[in-house]
mmCIF file of C-alpha atoms in Angstrom:
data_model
loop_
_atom_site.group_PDB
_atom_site.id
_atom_site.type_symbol
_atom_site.label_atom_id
_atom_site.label_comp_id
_atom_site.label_asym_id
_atom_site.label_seq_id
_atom_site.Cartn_x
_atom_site.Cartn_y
_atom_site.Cartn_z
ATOM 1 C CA UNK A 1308 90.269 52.177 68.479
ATOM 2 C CA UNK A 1309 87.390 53.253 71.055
ATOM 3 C CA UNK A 1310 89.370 52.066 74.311
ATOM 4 C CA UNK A 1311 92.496 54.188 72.829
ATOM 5 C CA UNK A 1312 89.773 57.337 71.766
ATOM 6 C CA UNK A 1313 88.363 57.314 75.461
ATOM 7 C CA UNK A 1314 92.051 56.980 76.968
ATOM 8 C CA UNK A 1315 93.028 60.138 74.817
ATOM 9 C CA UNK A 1316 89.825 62.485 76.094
ATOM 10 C CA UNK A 1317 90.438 61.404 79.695
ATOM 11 C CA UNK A 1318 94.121 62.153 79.196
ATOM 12 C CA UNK A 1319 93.601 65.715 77.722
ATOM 13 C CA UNK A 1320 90.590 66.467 80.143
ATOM 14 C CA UNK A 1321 93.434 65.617 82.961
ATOM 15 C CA UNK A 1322 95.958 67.917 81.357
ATOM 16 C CA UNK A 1323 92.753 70.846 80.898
ATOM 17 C CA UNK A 1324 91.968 70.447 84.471
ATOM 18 C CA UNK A 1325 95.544 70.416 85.886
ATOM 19 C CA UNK A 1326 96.021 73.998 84.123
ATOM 20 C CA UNK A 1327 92.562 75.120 85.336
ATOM 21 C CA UNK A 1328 93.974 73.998 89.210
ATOM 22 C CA UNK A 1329 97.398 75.988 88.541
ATOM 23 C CA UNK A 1330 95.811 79.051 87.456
ATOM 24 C CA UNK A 1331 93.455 79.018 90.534
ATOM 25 C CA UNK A 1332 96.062 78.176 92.680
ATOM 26 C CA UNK A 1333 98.020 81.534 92.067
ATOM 27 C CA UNK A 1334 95.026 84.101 91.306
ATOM 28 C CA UNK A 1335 94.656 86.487 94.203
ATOM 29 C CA UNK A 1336 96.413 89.326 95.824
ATOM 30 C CA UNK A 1337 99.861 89.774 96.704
ATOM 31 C CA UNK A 1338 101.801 92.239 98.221
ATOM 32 C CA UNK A 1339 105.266 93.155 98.879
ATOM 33 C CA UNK A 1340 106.542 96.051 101.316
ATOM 34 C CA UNK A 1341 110.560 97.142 101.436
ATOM 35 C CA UNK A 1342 110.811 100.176 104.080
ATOM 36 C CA UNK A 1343 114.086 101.732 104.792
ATOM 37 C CA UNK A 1344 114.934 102.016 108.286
ATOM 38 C CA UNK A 1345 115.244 104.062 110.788
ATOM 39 C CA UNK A 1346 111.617 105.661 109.609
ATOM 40 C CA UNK A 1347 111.441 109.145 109.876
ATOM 41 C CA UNK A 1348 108.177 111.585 108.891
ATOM 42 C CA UNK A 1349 106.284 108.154 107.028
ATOM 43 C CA UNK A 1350 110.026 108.028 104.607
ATOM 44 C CA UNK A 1351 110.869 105.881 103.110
ATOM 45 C CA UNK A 1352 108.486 102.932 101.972
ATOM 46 C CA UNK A 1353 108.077 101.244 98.423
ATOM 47 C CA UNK A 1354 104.646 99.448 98.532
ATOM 48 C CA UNK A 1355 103.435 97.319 95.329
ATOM 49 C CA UNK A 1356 100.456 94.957 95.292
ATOM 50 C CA UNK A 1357 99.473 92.461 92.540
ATOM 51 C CA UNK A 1358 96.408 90.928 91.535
ATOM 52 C CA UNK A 1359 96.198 88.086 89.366
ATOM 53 C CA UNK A 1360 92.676 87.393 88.487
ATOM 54 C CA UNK A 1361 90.902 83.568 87.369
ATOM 55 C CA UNK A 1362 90.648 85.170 83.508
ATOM 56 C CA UNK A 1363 94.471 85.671 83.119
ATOM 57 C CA UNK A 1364 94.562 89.473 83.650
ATOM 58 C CA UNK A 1365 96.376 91.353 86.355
ATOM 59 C CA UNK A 1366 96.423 94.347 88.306
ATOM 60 C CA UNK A 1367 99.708 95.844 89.317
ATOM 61 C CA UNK A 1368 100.071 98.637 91.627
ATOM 62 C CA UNK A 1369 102.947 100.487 92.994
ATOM 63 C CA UNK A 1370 103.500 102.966 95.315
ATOM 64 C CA UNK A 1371 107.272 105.371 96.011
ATOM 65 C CA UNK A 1372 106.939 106.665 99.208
ATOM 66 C CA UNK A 1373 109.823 108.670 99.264
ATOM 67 C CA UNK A 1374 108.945 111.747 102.304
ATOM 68 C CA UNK A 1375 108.774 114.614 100.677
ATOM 69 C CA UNK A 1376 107.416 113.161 97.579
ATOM 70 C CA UNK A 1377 105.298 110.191 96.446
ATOM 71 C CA UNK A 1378 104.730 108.237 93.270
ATOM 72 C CA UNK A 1379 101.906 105.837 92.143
ATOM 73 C CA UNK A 1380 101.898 103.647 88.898
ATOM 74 C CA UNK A 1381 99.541 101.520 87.825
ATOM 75 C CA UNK A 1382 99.846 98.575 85.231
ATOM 76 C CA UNK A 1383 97.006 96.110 83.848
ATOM 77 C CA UNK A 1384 96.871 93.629 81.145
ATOM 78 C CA UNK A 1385 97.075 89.252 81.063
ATOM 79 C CA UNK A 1386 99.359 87.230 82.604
ATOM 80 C CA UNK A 1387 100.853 83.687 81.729
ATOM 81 C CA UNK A 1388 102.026 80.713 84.102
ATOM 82 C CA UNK A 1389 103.721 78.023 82.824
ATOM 83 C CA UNK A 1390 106.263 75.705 84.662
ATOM 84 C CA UNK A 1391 105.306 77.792 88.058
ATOM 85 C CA UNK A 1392 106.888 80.824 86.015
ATOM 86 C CA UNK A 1393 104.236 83.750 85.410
ATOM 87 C CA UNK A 1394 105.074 86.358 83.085
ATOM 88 C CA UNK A 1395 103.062 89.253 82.074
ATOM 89 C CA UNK A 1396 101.570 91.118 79.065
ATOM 90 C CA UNK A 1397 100.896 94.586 79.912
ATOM 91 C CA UNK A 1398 98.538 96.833 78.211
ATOM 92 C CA UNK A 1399 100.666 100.019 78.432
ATOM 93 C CA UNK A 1400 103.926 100.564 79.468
ATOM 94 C CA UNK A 1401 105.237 101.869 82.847
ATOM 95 C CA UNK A 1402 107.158 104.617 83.432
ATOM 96 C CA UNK A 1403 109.698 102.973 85.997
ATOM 97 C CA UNK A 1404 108.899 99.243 85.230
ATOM 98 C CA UNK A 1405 108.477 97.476 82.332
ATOM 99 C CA UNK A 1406 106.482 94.452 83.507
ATOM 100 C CA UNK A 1407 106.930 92.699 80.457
ATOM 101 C CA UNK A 1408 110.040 91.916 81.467
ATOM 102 C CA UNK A 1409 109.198 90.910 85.321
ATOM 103 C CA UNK A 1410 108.829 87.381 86.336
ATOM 104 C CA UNK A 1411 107.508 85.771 89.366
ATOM 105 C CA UNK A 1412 108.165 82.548 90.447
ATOM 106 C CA UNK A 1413 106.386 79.714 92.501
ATOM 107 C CA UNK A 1414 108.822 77.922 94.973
ATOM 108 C CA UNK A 1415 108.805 74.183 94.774
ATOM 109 C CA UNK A 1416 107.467 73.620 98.107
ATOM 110 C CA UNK A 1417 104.786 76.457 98.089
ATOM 111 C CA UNK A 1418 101.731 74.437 98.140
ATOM 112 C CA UNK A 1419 99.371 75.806 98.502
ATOM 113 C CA UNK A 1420 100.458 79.109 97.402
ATOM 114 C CA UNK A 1421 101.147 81.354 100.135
ATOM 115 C CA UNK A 1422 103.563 83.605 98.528
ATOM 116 C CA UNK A 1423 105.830 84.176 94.898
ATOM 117 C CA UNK A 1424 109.303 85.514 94.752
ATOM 118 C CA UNK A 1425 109.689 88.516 92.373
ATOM 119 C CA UNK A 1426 112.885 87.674 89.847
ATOM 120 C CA UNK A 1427 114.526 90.503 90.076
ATOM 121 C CA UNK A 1428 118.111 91.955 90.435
ATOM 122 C CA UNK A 1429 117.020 91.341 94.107
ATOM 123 C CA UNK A 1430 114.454 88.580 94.025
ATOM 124 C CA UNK A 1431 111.379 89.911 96.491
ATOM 125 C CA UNK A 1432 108.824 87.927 98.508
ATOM 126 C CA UNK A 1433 105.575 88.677 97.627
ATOM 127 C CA UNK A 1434 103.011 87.425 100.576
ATOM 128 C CA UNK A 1435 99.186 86.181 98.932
ATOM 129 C CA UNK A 1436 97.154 88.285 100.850
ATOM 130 C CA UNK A 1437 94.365 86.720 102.959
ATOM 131 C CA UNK A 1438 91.735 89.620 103.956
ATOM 132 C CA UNK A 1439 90.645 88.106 106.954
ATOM 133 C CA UNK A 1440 94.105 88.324 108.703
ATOM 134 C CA UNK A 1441 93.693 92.330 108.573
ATOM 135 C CA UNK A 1442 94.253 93.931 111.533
ATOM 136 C CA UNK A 1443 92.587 96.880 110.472
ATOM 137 C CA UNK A 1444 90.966 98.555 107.660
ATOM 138 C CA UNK A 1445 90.529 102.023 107.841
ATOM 139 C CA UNK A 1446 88.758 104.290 105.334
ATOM 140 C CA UNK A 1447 87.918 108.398 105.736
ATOM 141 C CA UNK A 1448 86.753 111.164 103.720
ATOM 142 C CA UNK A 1449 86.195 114.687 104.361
ATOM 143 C CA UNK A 1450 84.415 117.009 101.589
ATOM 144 C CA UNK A 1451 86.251 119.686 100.096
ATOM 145 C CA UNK A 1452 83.415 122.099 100.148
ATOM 146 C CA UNK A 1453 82.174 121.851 103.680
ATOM 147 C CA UNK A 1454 85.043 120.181 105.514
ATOM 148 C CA UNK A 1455 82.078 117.545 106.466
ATOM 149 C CA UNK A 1456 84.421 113.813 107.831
ATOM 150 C CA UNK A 1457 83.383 110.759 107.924
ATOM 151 C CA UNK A 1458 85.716 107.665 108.730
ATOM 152 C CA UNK A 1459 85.243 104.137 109.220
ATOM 153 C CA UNK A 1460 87.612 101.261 110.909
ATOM 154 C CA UNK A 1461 86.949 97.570 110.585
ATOM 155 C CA UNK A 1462 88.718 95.444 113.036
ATOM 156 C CA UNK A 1463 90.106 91.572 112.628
ATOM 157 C CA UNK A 1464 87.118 90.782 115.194
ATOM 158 C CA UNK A 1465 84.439 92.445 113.170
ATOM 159 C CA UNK A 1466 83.944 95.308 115.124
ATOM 160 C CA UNK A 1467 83.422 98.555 113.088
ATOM 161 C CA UNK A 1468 83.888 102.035 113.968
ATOM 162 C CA UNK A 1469 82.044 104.887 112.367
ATOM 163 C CA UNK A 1470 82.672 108.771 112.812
ATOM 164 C CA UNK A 1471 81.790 111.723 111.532
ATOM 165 C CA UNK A 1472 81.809 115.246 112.521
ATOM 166 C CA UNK A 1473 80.141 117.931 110.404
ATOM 167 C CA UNK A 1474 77.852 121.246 111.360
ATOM 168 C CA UNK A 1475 74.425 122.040 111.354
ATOM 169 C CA UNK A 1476 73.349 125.301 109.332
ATOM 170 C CA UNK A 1477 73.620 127.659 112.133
ATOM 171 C CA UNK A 1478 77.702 126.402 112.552
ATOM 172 C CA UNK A 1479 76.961 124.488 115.133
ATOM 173 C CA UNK A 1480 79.108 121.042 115.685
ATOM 174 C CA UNK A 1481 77.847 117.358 115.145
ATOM 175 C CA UNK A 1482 79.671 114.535 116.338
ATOM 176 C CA UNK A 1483 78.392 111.105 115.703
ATOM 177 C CA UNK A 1484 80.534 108.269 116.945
ATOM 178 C CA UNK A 1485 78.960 104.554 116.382
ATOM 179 C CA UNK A 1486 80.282 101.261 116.987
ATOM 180 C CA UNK A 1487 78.797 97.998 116.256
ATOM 181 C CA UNK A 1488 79.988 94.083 115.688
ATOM 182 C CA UNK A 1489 79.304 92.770 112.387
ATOM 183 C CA UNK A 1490 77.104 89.491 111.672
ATOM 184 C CA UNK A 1491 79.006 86.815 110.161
ATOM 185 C CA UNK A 1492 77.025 86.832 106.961
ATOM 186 C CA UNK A 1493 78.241 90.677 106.954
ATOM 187 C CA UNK A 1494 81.656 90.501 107.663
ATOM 188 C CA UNK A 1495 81.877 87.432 105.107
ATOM 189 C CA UNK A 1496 80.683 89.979 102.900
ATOM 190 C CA UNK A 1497 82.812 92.429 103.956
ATOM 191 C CA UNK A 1498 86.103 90.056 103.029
ATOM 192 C CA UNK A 1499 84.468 88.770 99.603
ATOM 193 C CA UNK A 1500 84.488 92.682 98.478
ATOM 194 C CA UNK A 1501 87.698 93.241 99.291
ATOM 195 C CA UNK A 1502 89.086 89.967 97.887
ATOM 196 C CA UNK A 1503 86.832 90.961 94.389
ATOM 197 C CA UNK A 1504 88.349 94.268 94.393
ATOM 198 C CA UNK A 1505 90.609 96.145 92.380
ATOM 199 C CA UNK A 1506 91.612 98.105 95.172
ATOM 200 C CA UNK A 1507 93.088 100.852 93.639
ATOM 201 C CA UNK A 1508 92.341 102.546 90.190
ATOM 202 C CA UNK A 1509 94.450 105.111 87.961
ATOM 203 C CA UNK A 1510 91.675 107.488 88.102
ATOM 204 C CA UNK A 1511 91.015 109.914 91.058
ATOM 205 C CA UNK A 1512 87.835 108.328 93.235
ATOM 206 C CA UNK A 1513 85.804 111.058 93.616
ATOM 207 C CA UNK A 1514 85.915 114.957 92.740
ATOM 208 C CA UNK A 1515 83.551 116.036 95.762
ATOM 209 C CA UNK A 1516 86.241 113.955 99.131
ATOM 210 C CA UNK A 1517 89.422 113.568 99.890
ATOM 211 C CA UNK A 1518 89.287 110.156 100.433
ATOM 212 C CA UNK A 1519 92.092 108.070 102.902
ATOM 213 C CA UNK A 1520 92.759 104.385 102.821
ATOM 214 C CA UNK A 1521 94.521 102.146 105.340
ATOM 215 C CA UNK A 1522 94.861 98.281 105.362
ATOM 216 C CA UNK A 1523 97.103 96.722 108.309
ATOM 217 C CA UNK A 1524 98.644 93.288 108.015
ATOM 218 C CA UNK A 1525 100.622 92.892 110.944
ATOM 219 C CA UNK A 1526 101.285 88.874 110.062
ATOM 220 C CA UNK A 1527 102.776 90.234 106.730
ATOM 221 C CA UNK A 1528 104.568 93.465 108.230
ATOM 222 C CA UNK A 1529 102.718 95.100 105.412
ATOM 223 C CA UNK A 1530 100.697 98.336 105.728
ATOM 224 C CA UNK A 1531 98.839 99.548 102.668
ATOM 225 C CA UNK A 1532 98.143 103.268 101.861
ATOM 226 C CA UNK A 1533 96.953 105.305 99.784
ATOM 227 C CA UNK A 1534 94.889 108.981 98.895
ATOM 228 C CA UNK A 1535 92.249 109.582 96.057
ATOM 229 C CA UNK A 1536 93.031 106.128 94.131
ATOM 230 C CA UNK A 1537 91.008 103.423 95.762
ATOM 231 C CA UNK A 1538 88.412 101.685 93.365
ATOM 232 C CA UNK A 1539 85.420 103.469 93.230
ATOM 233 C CA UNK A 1540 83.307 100.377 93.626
ATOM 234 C CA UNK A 1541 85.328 99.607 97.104
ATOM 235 C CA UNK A 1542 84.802 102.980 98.221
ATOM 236 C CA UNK A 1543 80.653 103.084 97.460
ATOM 237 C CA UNK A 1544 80.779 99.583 99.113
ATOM 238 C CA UNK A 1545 81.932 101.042 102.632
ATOM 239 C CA UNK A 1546 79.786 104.333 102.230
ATOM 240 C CA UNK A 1547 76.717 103.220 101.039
ATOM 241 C CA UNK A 1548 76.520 99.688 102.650
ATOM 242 C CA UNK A 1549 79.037 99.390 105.383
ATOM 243 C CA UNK A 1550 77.933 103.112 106.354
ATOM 244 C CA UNK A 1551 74.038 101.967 106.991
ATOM 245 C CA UNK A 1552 75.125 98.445 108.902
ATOM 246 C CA UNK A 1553 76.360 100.658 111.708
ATOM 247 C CA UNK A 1554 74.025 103.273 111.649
#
């Protein structure tokens, strides 16, 4: 009775820690990127990125570029994988999508997982995003009230590029241009934010800037955009601690 006790714990502590393994193997962020060619004035691009997080919840965002207009939507809520299918519970309903009818599925041979494949009426490839492949990040603000800009660029190699041009009280220009190469220890930083991050948010990031973001994955063919929705946390992180690295 003891040897067939002990057999059944080890059993169902195998099965608890193969689920634990499946749902870290998929948390992280994906992205998917359709553009329709040939470009012409930024037209037309349909961006979404996906976050699945270690507690079951996701973050879905999606972006319509479409020229002379642009939509975002944003959709939260938990998320369920079973037999490499995940499925999703959203807290609110989208206007365009109704998530709780999406599916994503993990190919057979995708072990690790490097990427899912969107079930839809055309199934999409959704790359897992690793942060240290991008090219560049790029992040700018300028305030509404005194036109004062500030931008900052992070290259693959660590090197980071900070500029801002503002006035003195008698209208006189200031130009500050600073460049400096990141510490290992910072830059690993640096990637653990972004990888924590929400990276966008419903909400507006700040009513004082308009605020730019740029993220370049030329490995994915994926560039991510956007204006006035990037998590506020991710946007303090580059302008009060990024901001004082370089200077």
């Amino acid at each position: 009775m003891r040897v067939k006790l002990i057999t059944a714990i080890i059993f169902l502590s195998a099965i608890l820690l193969n689920s634990c393994n499946k749902n870290n193997r998929v948390s992280g962020t994906y992205a998917a990127q359709s553009v329709m060619l040939p470009i012409f004035n930024g037209c037309c691009t349909s961006t979404e990125v996906l976050q699945l997080n270690n507690d079951h919840t996701f973050n879905i965002y999606h972006q319509n570029d479409q020229g002379d207009y642009l939509t975002k939507e944003f959709t939260s809520g938990n998320y369920n994988l079973k037999q490499d299918v995940i499925s999703f519970k959203p807290d609110t309903l989208n206007k365009h999508y109704d998530y709780s009818k999406v599916k994503y599925k993990i190919p057979a041979s995708n072990d690790p997982v490097f990427f899912l494949i969107k079930q839809d009426h055309e199934p999409q490839k959704f790359y897992k995003i690793d942060f240290k492949k991008a090219d560049s990040l790029y992040i700018g603000r300028y305030n509404l009230n005194d036109w004062d800009r500030e931008s900052i660029t992070i290259k693959k190699d660590g090197t980071v590029h900070y500029v801002r041009h503002s006035q003195d009280k008698n209208m006189n220009p200031i130009d500050i241009s600073k460049r400096k190469k990141l510490t290992q220890k910072q830059f690993q930083h640096y990637i653990e934010t972004l990888s924590q991050s929400n990276l966008f948010q419903p909400e507006k990031t700040s009513k004082t800037y308009s605020i730019t973001f740029s993220l370049a994955f030329k490995e994915y063919n994926i560039g991510i955009h956007d204006q006035n929705n990037i998590d506020k946390k991710l946007y303090d992180f580059f302008f009060e601690t990024v901001k004082t690295w370089v200077k």
